[in-house]
Coordinates of C-alpha atoms in Angstrom, one line a residue:
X1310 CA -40.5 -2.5 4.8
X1311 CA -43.1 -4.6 3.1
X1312 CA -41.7 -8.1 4.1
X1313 CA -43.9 -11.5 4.6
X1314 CA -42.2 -13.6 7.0
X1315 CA -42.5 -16.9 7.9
X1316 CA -42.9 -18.5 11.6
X1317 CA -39.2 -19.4 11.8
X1318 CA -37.5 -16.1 10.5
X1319 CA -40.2 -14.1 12.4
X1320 CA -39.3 -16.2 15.5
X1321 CA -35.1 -15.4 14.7
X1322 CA -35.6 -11.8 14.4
X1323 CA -37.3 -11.6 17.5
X1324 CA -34.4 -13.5 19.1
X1325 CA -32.6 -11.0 17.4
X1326 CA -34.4 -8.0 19.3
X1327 CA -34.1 -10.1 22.6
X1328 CA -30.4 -10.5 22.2
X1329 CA -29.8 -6.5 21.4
X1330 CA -28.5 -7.7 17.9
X1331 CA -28.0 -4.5 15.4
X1332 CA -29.5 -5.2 12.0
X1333 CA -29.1 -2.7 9.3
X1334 CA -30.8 -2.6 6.1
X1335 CA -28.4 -3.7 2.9
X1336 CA -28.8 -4.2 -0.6
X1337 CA -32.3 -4.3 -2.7
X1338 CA -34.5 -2.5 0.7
X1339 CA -32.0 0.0 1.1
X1340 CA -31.6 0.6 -2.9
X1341 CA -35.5 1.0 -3.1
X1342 CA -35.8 3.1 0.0
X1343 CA -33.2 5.5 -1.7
X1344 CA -34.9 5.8 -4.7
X1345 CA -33.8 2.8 -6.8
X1346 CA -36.8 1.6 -8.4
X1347 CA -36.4 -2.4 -7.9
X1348 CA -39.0 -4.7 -7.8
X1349 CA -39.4 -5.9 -4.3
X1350 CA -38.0 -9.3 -2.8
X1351 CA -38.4 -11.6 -0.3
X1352 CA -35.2 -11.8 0.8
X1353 CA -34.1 -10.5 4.1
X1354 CA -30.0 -9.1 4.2
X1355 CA -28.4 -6.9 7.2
X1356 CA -25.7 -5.9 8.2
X1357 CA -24.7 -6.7 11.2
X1358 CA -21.8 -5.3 14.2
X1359 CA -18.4 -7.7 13.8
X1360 CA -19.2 -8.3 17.6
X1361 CA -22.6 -9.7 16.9
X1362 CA -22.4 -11.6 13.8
X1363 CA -21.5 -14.6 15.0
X1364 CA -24.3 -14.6 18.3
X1365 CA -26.4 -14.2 14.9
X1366 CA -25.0 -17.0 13.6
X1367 CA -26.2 -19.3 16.1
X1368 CA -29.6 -17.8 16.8
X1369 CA -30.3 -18.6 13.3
X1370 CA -28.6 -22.3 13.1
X1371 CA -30.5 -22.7 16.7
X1372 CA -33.6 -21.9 15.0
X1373 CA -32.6 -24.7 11.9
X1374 CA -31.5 -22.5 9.2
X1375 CA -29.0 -23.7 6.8
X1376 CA -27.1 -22.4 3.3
X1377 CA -27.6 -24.6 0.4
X1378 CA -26.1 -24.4 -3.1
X1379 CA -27.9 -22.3 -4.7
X1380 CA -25.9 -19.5 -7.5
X1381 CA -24.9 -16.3 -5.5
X1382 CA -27.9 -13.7 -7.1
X1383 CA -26.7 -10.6 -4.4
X1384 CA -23.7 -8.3 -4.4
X1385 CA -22.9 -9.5 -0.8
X1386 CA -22.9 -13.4 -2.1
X1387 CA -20.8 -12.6 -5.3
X1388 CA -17.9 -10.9 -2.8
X1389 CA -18.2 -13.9 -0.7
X1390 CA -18.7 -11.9 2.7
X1391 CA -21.6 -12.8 5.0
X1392 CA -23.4 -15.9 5.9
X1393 CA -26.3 -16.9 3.7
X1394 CA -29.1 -18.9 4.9
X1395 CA -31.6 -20.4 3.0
X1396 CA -35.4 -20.9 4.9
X1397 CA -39.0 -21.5 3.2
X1398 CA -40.0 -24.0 0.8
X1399 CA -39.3 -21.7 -2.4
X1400 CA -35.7 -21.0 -0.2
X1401 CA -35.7 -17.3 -0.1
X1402 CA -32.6 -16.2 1.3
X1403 CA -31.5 -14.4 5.5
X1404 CA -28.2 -12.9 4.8
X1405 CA -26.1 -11.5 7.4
X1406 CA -23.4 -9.5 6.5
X1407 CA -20.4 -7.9 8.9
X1408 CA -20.6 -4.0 9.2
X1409 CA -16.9 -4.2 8.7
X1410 CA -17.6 -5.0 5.2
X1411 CA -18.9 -1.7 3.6
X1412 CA -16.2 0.8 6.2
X1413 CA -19.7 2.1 7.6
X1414 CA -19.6 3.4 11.5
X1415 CA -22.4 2.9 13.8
X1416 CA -22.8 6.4 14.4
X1417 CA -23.5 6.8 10.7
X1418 CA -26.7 5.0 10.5
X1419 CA -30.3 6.3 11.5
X1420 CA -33.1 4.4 13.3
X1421 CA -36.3 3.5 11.3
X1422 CA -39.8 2.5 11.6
X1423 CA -39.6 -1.3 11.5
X1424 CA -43.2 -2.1 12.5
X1425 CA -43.8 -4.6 10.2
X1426 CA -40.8 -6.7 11.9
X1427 CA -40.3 -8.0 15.3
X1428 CA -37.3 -6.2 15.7
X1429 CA -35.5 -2.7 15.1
X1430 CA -34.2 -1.5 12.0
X1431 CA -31.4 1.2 11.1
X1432 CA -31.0 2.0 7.9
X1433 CA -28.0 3.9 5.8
X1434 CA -28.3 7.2 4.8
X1435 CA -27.0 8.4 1.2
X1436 CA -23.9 9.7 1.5
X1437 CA -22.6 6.9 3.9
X1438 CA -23.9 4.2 1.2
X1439 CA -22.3 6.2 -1.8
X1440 CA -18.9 6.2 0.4
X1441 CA -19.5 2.2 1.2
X1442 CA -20.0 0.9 -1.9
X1443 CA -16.9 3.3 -3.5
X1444 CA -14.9 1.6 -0.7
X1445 CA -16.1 -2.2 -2.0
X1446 CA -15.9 -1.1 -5.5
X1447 CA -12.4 0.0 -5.0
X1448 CA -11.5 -3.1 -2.9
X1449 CA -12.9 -5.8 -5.6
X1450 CA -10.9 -6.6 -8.9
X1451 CA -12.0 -4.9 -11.9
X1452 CA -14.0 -7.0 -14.0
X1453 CA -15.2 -9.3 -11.3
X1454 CA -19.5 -9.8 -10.6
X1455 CA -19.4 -8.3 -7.1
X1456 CA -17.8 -5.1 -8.3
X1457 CA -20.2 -4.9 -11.7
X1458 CA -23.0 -5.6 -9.5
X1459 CA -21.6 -2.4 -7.0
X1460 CA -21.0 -0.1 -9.8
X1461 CA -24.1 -0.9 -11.5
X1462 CA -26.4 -0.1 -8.0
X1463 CA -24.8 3.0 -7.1
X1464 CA -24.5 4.5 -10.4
X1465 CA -28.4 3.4 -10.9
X1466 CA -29.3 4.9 -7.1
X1467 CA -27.8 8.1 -7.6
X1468 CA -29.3 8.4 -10.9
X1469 CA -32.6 7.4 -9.8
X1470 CA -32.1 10.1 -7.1
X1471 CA -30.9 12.6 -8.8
X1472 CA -32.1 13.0 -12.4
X1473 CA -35.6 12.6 -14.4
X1474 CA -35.7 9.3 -15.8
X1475 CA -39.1 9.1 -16.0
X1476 CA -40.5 8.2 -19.0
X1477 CA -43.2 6.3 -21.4
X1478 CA -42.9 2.8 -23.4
X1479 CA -40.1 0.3 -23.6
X1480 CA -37.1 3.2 -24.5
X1481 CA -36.0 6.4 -23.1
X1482 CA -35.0 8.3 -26.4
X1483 CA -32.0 10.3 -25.9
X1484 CA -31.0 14.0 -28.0
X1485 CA -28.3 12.2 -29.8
X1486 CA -30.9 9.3 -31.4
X1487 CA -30.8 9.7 -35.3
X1488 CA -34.7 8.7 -35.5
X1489 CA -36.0 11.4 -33.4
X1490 CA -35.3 14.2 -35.9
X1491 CA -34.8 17.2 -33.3
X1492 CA -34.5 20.7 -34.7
X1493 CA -31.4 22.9 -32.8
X1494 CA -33.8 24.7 -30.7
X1495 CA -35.2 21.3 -29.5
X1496 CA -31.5 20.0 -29.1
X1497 CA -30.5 23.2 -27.5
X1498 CA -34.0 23.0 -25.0
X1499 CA -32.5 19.3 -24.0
X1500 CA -28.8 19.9 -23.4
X1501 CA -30.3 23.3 -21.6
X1502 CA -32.6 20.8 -19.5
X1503 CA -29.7 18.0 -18.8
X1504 CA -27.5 20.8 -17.7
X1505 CA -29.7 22.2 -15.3
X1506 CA -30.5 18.9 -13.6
X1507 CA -26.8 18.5 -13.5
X1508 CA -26.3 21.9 -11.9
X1509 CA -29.3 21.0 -9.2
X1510 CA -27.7 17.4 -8.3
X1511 CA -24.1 18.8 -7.8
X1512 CA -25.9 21.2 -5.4
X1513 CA -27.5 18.7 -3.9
X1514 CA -24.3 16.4 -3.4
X1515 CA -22.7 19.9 -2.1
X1516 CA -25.2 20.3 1.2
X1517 CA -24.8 16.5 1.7
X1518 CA -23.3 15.6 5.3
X1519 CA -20.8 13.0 4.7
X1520 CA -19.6 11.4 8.1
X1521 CA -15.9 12.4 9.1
X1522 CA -13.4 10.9 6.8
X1523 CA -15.6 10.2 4.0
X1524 CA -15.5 13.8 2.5
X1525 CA -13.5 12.4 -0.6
X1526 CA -16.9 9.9 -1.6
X1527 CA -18.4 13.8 -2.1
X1528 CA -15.6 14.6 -4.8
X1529 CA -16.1 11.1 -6.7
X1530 CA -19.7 11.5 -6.7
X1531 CA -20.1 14.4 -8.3
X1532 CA -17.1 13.2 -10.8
X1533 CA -19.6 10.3 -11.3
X1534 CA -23.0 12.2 -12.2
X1535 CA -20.8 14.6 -14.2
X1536 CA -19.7 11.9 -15.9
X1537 CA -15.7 12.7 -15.4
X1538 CA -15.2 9.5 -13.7
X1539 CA -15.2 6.0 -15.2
X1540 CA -15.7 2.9 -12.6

């Protein structure tokens, strides 16, 4: 996790560890660590056990750490769940968020190497993040922020994951662009190409272990790379 921290949130997390509080991994860390390729913040955001969130709370008010009124920039903030606090002079942002939020189990998530922090780290392993955000995607109204912003990460994630999108310049050209001038064979060599990385990601989504429950999130994913499915 490449993370600067200050005194202060180095000296919460710390606390944290001492107190046996659970932080997981949410949002732009976990995105990048799945593949997502977002520039990195400095923004900290975990989830956090129901049980804990509030002991949490008041290590980090303990410690001087207040919200302030700054525009919600994070899926989290725009679904109005967590508590934000605001430390630093350019005020980046410690976010803790309840577990309860996303549906995700405890026995879902996987340790990881969290030297860089004062503190363990779990982190949230595909398939339980593609069932968490479908869950707050289906919970929030259609056509509100939190839910563009959920449909927008996991769609990009996946993608990111599972396809080529590598490419040169400012624009990816696509088969069907009128400039590009592609003979049929070089049209048929591109749908040929597209269908076989389409072919390898539903495989992929097949050998997936989704935890027990969640086996529908496997259906709707691959209705979403197969684009049958519409958010």
């Amino acid at each position: 996790m490449e993370l600067e921290i200050d005194n202060c949130v180095h000296k919460i997390l710390t606390e944290f560890q001492n107190n046996g509080i659970t932080l997981v991994e949410w949002e732009t860390p976990l995105l990048r660590r799945l593949g997502y390729p977002l520039a990195p913040k400095p923004d900290l955001i975990f989830l956090v056990p129901d049980e804990q969130i509030q002991e949490a709370c008041r290590i980090a008010e303990g410690n001087g750490l207040r919200d302030n009124n700054r525009r919600p920039s994070y899926l989290s903030e725009h679904a109005n769940k967590g508590f934000r606090y605001v430390h630093g002079d350019e005020g980046h942002r410690l976010i803790l968020v309840p577990l309860s939020w996303t549906g995700l189990k405890q026995d879902e998530l996987l340790p990881l190497d969290s030297s860089a922090l004062p503190c363990s780290l779990w982190t949230v392993p595909m398939p339980s993040l593609c069932a968490a955000y479908l869950r707050i995607i289906t919970a929030e109204k259609r056509g509100s922020m939190a839910r563009v912003i959920a449909v927008s990460d996991l769609t990009a994630v996946v993608v990111h994951s599972m396809f080529d999108t590598s490419y040169e310049g400012d624009y990816m050209p696509l088969p069907e662009d009128e400039d590009l001038n592609l003979s049929d064979e070089e049209k048929a060599r591109w749908a040929e190409k597209d269908a076989m990385e389409l072919e390898a990601a539903i495989k992929s989504i097949n050998q997936w272990h989704f935890a027990e429950g969640t086996e529908w999130a496997k259906d709707m994913i691959i209705e979403l790379v197969s684009g049958k499915l519409l958010l």
